[in-house]
PDB file of C-alpha atoms in Angstrom:
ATOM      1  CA  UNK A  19     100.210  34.344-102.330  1.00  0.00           C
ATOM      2  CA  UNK A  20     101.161  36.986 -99.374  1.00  0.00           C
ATOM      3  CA  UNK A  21      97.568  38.249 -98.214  1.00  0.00           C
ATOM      4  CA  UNK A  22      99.557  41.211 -96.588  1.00  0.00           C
ATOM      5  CA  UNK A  23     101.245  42.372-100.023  1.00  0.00           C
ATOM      6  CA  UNK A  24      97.625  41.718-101.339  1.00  0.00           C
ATOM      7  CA  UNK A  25      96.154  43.736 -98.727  1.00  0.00           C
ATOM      8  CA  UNK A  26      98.682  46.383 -99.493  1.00  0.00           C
ATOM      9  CA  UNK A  27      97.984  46.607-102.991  1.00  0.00           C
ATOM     10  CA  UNK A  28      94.653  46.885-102.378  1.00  0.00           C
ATOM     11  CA  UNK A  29      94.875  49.775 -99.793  1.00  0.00           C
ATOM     12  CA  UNK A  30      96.920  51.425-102.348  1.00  0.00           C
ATOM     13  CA  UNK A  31      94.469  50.997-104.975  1.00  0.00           C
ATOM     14  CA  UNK A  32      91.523  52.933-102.935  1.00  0.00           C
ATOM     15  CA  UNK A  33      93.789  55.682-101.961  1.00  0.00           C
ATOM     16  CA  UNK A  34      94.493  56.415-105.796  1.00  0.00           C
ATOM     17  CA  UNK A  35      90.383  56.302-106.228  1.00  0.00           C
ATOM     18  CA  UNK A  36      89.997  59.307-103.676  1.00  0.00           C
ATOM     19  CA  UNK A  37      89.479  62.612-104.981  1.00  0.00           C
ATOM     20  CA  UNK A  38      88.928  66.349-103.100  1.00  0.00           C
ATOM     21  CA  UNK A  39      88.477  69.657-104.019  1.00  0.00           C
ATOM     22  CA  UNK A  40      86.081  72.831-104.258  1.00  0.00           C
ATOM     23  CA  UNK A  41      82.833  73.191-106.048  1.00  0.00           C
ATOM     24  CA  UNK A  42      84.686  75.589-108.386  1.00  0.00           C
ATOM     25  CA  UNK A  43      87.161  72.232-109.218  1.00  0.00           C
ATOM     26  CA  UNK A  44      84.475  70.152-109.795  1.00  0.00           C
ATOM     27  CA  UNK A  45      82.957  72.464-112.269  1.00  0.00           C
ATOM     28  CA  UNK A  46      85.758  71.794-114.259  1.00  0.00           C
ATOM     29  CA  UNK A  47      85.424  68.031-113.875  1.00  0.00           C
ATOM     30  CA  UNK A  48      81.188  68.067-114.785  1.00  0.00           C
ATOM     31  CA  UNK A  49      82.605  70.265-117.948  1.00  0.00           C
ATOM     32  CA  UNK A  50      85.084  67.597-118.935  1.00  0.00           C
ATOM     33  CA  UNK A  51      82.799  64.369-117.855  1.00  0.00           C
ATOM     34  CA  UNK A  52      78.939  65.345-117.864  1.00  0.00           C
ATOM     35  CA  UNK A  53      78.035  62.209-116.857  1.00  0.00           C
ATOM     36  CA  UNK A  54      79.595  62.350-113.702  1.00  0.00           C
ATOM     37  CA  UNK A  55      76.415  64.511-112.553  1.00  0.00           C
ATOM     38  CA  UNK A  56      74.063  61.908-114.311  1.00  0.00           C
ATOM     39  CA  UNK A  57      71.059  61.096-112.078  1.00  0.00           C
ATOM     40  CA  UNK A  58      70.192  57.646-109.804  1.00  0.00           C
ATOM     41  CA  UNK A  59      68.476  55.665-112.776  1.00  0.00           C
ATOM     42  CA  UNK A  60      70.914  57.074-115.377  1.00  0.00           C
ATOM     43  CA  UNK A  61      73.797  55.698-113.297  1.00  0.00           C
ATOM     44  CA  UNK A  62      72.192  51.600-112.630  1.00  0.00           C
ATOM     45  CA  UNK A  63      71.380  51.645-117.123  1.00  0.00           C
ATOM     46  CA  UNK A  64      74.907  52.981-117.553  1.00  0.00           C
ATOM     47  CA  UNK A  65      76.055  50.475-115.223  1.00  0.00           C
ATOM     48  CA  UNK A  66      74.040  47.556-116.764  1.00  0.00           C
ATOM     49  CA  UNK A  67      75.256  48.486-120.200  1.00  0.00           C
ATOM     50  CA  UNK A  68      79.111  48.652-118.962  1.00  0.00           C
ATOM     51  CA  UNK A  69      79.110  45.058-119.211  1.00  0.00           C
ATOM     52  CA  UNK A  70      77.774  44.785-122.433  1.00  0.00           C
ATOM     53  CA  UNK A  71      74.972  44.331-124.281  1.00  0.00           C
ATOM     54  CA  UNK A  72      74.378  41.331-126.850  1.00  0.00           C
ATOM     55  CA  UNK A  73      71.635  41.378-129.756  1.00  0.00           C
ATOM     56  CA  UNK A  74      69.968  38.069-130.320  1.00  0.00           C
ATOM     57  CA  UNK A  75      68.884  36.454-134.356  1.00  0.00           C
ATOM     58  CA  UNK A  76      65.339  37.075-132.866  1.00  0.00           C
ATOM     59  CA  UNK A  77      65.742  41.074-132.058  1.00  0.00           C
ATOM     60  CA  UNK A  78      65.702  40.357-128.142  1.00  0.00           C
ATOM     61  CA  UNK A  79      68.578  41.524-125.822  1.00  0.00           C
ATOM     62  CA  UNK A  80      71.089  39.833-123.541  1.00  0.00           C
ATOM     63  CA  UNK A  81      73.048  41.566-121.176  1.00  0.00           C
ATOM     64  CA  UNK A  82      76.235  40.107-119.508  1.00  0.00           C
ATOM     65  CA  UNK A  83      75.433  41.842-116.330  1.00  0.00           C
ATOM     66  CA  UNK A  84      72.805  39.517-115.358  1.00  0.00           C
ATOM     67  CA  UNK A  85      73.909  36.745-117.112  1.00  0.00           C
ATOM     68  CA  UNK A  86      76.471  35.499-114.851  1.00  0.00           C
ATOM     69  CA  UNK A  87      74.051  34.581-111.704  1.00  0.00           C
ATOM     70  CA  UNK A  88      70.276  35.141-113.676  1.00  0.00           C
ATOM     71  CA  UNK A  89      69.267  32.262-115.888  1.00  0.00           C
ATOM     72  CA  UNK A  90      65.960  31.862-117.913  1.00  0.00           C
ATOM     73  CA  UNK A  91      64.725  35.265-117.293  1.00  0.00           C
ATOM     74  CA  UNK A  92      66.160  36.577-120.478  1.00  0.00           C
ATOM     75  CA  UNK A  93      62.468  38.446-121.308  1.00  0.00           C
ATOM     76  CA  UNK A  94      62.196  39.533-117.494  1.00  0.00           C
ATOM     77  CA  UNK A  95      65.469  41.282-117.621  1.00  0.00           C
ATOM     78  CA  UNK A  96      64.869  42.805-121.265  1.00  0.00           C
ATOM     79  CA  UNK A  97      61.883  44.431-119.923  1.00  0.00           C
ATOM     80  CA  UNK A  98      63.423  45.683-116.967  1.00  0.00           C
ATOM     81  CA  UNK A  99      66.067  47.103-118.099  1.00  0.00           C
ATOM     82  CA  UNK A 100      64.691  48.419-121.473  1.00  0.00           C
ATOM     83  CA  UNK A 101      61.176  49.323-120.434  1.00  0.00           C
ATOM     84  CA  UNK A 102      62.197  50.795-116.883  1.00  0.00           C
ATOM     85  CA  UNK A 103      65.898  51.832-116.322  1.00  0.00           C
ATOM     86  CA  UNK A 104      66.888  52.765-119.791  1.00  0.00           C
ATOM     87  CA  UNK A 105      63.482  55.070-119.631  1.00  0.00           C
ATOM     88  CA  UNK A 106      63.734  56.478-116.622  1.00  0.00           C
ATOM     89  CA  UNK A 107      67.356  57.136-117.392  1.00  0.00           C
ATOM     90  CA  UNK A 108      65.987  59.270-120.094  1.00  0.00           C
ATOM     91  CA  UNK A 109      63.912  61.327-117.714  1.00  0.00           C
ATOM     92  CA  UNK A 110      60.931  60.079-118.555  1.00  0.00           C
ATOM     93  CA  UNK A 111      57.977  59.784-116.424  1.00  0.00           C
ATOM     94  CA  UNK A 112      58.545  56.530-115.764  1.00  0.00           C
ATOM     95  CA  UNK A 113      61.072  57.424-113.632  1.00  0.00           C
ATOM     96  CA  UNK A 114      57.834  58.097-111.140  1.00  0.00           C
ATOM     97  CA  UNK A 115      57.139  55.097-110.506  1.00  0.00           C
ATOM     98  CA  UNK A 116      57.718  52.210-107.993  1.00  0.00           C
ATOM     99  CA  UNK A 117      59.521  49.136-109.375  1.00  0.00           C
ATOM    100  CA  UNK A 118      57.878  46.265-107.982  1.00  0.00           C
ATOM    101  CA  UNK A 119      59.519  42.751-107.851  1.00  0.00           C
ATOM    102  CA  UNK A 120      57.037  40.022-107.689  1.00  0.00           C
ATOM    103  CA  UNK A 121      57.072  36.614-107.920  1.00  0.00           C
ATOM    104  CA  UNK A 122      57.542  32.975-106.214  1.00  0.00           C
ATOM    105  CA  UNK A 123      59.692  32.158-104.056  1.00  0.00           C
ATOM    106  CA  UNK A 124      63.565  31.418-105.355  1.00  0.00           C
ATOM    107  CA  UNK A 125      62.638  33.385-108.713  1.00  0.00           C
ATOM    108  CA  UNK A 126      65.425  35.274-109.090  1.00  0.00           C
ATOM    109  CA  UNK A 127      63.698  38.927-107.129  1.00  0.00           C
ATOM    110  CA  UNK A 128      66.240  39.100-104.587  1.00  0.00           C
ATOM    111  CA  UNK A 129      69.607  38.016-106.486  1.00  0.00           C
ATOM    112  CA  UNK A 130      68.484  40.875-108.858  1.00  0.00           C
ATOM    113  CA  UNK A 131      68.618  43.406-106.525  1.00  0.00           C
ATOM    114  CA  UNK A 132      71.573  41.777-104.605  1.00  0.00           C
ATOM    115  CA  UNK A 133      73.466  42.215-107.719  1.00  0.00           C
ATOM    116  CA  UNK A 134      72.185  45.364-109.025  1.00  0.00           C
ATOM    117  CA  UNK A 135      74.055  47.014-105.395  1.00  0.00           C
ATOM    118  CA  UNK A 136      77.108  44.941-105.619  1.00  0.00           C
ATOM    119  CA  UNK A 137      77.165  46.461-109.070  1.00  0.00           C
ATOM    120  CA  UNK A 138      76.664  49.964-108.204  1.00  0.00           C
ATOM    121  CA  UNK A 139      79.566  49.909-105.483  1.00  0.00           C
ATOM    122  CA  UNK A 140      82.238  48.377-108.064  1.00  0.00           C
ATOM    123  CA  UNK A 141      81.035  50.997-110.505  1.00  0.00           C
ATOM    124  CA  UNK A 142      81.648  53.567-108.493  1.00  0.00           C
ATOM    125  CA  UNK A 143      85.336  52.689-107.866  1.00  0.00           C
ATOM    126  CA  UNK A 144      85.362  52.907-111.703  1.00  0.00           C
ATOM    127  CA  UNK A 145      86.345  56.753-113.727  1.00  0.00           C
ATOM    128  CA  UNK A 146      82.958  56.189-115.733  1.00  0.00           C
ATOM    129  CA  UNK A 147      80.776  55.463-112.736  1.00  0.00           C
ATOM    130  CA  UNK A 148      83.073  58.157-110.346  1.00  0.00           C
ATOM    131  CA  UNK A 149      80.245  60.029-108.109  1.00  0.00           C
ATOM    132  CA  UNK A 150      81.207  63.492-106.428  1.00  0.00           C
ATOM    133  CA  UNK A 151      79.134  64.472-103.153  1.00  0.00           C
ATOM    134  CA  UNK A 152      79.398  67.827-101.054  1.00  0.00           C
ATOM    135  CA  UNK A 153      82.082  66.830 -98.019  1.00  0.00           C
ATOM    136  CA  UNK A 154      80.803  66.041 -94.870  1.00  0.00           C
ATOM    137  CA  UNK A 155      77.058  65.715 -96.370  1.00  0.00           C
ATOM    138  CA  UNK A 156      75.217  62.694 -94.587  1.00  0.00           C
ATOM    139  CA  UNK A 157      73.456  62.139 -97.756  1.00  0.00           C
ATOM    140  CA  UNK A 158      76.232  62.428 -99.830  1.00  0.00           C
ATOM    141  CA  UNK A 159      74.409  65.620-102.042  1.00  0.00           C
ATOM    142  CA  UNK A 160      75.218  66.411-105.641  1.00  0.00           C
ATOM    143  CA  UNK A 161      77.154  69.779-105.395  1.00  0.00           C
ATOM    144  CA  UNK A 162      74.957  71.200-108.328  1.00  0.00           C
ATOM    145  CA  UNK A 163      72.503  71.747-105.994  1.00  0.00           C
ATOM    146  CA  UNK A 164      74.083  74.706-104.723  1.00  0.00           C
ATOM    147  CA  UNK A 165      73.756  76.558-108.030  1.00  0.00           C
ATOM    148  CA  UNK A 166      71.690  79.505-107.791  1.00  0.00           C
ATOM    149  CA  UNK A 167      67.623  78.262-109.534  1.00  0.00           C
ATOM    150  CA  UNK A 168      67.893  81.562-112.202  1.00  0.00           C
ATOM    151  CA  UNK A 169      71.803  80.215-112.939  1.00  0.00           C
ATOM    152  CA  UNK A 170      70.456  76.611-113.627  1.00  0.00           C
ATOM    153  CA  UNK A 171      69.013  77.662-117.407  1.00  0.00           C
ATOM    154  CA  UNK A 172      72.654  79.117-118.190  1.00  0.00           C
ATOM    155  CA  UNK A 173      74.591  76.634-116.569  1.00  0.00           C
ATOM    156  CA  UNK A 174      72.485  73.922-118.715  1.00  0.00           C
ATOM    157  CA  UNK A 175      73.128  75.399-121.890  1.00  0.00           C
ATOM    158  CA  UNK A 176      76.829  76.046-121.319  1.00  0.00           C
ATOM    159  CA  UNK A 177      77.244  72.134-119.354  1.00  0.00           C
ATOM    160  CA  UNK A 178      74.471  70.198-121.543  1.00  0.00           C
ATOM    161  CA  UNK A 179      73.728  68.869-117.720  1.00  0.00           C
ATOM    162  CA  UNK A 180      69.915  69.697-115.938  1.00  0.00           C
ATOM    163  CA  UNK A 181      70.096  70.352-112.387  1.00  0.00           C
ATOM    164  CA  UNK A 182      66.973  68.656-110.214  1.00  0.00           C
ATOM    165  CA  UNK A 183      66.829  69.239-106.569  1.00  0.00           C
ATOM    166  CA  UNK A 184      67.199  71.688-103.385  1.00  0.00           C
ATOM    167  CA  UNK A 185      69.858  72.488-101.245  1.00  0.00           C
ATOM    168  CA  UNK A 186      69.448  69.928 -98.241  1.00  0.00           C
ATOM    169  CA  UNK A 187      69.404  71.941 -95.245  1.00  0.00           C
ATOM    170  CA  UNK A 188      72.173  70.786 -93.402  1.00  0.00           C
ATOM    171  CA  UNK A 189      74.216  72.164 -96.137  1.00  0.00           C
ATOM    172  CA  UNK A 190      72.626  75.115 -96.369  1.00  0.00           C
ATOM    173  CA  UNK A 191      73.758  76.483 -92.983  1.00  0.00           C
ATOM    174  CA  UNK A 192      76.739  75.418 -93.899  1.00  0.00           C
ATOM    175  CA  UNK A 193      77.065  77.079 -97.148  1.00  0.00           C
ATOM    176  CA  UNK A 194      76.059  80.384 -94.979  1.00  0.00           C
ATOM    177  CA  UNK A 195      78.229  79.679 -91.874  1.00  0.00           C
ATOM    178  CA  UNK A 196      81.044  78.390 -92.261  1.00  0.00           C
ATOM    179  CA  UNK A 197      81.786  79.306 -96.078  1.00  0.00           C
ATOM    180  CA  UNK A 198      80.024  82.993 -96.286  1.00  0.00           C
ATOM    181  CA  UNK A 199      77.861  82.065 -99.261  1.00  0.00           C
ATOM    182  CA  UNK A 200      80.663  81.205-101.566  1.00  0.00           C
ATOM    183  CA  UNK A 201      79.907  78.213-103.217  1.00  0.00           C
ATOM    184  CA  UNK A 202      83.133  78.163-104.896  1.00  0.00           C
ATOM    185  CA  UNK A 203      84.981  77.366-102.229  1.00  0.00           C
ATOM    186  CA  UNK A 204      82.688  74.535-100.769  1.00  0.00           C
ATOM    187  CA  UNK A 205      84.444  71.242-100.640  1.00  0.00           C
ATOM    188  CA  UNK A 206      83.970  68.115-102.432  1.00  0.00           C
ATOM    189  CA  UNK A 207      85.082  64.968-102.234  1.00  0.00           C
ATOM    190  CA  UNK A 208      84.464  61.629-104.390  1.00  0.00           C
ATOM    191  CA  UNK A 209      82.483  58.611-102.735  1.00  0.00           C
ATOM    192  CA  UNK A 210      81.893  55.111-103.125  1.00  0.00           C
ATOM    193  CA  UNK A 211      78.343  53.311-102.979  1.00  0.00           C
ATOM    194  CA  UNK A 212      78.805  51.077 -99.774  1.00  0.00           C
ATOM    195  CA  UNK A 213      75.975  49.141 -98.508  1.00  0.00           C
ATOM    196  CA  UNK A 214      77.644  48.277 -95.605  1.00  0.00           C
ATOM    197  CA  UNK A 215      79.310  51.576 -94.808  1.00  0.00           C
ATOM    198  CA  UNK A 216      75.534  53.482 -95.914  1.00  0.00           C
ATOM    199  CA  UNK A 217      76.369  54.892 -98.436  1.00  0.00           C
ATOM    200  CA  UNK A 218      73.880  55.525-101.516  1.00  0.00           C
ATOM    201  CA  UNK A 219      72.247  51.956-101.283  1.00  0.00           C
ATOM    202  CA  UNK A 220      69.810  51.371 -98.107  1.00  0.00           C
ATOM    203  CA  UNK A 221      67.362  48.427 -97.234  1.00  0.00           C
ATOM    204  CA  UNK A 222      64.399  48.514 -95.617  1.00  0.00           C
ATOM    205  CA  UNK A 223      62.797  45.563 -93.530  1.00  0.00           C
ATOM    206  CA  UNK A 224      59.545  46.113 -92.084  1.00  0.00           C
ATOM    207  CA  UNK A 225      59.088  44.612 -88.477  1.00  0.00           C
ATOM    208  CA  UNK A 226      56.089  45.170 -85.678  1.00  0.00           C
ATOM    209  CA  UNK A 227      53.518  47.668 -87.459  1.00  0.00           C
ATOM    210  CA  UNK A 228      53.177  49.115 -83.712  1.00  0.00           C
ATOM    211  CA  UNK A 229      57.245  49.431 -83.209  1.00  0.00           C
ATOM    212  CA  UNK A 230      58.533  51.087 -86.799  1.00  0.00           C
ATOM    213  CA  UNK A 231      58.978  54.182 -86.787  1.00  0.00           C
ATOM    214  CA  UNK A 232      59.264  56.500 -89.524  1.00  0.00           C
ATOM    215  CA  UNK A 233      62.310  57.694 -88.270  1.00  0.00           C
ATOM    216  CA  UNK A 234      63.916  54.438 -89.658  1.00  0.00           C
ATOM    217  CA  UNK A 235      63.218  56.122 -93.116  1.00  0.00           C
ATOM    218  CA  UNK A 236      63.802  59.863 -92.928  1.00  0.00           C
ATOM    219  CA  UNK A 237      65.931  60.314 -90.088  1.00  0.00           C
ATOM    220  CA  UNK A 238      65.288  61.546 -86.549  1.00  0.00           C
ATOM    221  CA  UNK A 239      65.754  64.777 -83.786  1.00  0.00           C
ATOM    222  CA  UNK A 240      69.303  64.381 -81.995  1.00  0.00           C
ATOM    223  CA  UNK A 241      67.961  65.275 -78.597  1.00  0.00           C
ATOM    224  CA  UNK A 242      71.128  65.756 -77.142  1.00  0.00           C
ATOM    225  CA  UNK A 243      72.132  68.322 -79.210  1.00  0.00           C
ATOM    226  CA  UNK A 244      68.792  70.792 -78.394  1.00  0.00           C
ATOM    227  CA  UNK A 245      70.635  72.170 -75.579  1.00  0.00           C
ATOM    228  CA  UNK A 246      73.087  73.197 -77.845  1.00  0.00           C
ATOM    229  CA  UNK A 247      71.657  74.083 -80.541  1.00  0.00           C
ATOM    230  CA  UNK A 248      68.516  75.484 -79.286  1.00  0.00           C
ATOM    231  CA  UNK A 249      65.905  74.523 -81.997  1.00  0.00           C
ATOM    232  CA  UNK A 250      64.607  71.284 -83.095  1.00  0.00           C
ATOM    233  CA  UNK A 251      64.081  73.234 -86.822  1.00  0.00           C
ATOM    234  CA  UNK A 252      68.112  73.575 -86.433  1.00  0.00           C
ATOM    235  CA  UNK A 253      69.541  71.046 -89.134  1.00  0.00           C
ATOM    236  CA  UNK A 254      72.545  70.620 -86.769  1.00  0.00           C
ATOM    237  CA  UNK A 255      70.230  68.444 -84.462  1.00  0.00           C
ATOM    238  CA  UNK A 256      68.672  66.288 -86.732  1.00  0.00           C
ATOM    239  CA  UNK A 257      70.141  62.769 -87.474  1.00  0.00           C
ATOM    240  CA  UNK A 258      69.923  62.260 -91.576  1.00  0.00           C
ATOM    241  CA  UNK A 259      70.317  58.417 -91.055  1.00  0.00           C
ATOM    242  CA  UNK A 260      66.993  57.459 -92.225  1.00  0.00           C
ATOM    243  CA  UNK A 261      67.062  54.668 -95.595  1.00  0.00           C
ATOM    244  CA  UNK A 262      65.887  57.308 -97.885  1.00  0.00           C
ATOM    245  CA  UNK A 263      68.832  59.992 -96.498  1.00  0.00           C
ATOM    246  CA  UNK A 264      71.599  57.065 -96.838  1.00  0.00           C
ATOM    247  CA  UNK A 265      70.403  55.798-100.032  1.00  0.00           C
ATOM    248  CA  UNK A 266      70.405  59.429-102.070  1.00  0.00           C
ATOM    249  CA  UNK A 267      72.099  59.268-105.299  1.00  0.00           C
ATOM    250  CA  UNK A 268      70.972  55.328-105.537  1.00  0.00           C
ATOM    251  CA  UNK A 269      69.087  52.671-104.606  1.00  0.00           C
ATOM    252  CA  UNK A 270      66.700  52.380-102.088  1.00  0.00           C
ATOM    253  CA  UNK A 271      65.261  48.566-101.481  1.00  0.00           C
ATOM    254  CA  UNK A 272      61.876  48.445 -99.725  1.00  0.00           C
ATOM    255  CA  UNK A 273      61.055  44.879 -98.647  1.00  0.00           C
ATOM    256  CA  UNK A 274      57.745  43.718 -98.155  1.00  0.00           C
ATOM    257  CA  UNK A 275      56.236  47.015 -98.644  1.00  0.00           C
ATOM    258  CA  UNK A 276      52.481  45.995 -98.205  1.00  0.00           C
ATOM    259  CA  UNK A 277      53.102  45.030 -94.406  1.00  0.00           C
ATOM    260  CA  UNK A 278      54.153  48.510 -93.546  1.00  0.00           C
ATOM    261  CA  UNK A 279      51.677  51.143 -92.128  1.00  0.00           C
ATOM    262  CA  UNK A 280      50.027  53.664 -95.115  1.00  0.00           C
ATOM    263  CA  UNK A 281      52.462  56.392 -93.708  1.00  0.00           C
ATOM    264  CA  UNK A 282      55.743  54.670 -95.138  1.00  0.00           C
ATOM    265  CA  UNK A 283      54.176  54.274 -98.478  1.00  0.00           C
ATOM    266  CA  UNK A 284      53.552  58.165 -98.823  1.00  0.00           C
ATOM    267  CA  UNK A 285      56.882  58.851 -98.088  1.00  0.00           C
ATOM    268  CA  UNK A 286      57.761  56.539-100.878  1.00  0.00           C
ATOM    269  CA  UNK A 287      55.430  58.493-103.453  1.00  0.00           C
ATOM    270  CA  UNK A 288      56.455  62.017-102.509  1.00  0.00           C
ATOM    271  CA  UNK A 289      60.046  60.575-103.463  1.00  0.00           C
ATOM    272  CA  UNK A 290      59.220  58.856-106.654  1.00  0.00           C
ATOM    273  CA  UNK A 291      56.621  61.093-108.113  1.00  0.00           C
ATOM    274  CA  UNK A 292      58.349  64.287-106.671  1.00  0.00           C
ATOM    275  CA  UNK A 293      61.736  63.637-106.091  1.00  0.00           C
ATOM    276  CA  UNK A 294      61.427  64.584-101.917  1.00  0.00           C
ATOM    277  CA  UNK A 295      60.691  63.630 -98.804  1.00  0.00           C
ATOM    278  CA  UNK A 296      59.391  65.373 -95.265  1.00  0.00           C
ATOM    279  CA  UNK A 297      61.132  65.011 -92.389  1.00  0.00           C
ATOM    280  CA  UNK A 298      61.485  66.885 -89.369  1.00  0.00           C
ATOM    281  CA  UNK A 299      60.526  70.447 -89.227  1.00  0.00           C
ATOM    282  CA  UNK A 300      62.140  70.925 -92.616  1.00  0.00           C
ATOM    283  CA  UNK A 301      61.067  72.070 -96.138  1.00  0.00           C
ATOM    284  CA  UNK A 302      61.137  69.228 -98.610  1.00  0.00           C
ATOM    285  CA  UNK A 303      64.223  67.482 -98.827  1.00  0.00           C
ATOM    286  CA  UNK A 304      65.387  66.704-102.519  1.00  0.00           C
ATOM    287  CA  UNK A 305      66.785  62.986-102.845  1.00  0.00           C
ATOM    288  CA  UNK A 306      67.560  61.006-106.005  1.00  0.00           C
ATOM    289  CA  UNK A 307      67.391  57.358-105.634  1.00  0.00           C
ATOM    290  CA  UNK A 308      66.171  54.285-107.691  1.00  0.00           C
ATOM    291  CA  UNK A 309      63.134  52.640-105.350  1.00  0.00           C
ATOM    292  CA  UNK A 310      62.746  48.785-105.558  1.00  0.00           C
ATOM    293  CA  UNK A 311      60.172  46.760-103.553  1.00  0.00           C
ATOM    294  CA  UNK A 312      60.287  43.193-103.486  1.00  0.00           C
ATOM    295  CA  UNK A 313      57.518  40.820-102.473  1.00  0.00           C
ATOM    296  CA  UNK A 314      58.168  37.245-101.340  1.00  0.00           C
TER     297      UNK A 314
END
């Protein structure tokens, strides 16, 4: 085998992958593939299900996703998938909540969620799982955002796709400073779930109660842009590197949530029961992600 033709190939392979354009060209691709604009929970179920789905004689489920590293958690998994992703999927309110992983030690929590991300980023390199962010976004937004709120009835009947969420504010500016207002010509570009790069799936460790800082979550002032700038309220100085900004449009994995200080855990309800988060001198900022503690 030559590991440099290998390499090669593979390069070759990503580059094919990429994809950019305007908002007005992706239009056209949400018109021809809806699901490309499906939501966080929508995206792990569809994911799951790629693999395939098995019935059993006794009316359970198997599904080959898990069944390559998960064994004898065949009801476990049913009920995950079934009674939370596939619902929340459908936009029901179970979508609201937290989904805790608890359990002794070496019983399967942590390989779950290991290989629900490693799942996610292949996915994502695949044309059913292809995701489309606005360019340049540190939170890699869904470019329906920009849609105008009385367009978003219209544009659902004529697309069959519901639009959830605010303009971020770093875009915003954007949209209004360097492209006039016209969302049409806004660019967009297609990304890939990376956990190492940060790129829709984050992790959270808790460490010292008296050292975190909540900036490790929603992002934090760049104080040596002020002088520049002038504002702390200007988007242009604020970092978006917090877990919840990098994990937008997928999973976010909180561990050991009950050692953290009572402020992290309201941030995590204002994002599962609203869909947003506060951070710096900012209106709410819309995020879509899939939240999953786990507890060893």
């Amino acid at each position: 085998m030559d590991i440099l033709q290998r390499i090669a190939e593979h390069r070759a392979r990503e580059e094919k992958l990429t994809w950019k354009g305007t908002f007005a060209e992706y239009l056209e691709l949400v018109r021809k593939h809806p699901q490309i604009a499906q939501t966080a929970h929508s995206r792990v179920y569809n994911m799951i299900k790629s693999h395939g789905i098995e019935e059993n004689e006794d009316g359970s489920r198997s599904y080959k996703f898990f069944g390559r590293e998960i064994y004898g958690l065949d009801r476990s998994v049913e009920r995950l998938v079934e009674e939370y992703f596939h619902s929340a999927a459908r936009r029901l309110d179970v979508r609201k909540r937290i989904l805790l992983l608890m359990g002794p030690v070496s019983g399967g929590k942590s390989t779950i969620v290991t290989m629900l991300k490693r799942g996610l980023e292949e996915y994502s390199r695949t044309d059913e799982g292809a995701i489309y962010a606005l360019e340049g976004c540190p939170m890699q937004e869904e470019p329906l955002h920009m849609v105008p709120h009385e367009l978003r009835p219209e544009f659902e009947q004529e697309f069959g796709v519901k639009i959830e969420g605010e303009l971020t504010p770093f875009n915003r500016m954007r949209l209004e400073t360097e492209y006039g207002g016209r969302i049409e010509d806004f660019p967009v570009t297609r990304i890939f779930f990376s956990e190492s790069k940060r790129v829709g799936i984050g992790t959270f460790s808790p460490s010292d109660p008296k050292s975190q800082d909540i900036a490790d979550l929603t992002g934090t002032i760049d104080f040596s842009t002020i002088t520049k700038y002038g504002s702390e309220s200007d988007p242009r100085a604020y970092r978006f590197d917090g877990e919840l900004n990098k994990a937008n449009r997928g999973i976010m994995e909180f561990q050991e949530m009950l050692k953290c200080d009572e402020k992290f855990l309201w941030h995590l309800l204002s994002l599962t029961q609203e869909g947003n988060f506060k951070a710096g001198r900012f209106a709410l900022i819309s995020a879509d992600e899939s939240v999953i503690i786990s507890w060893y």
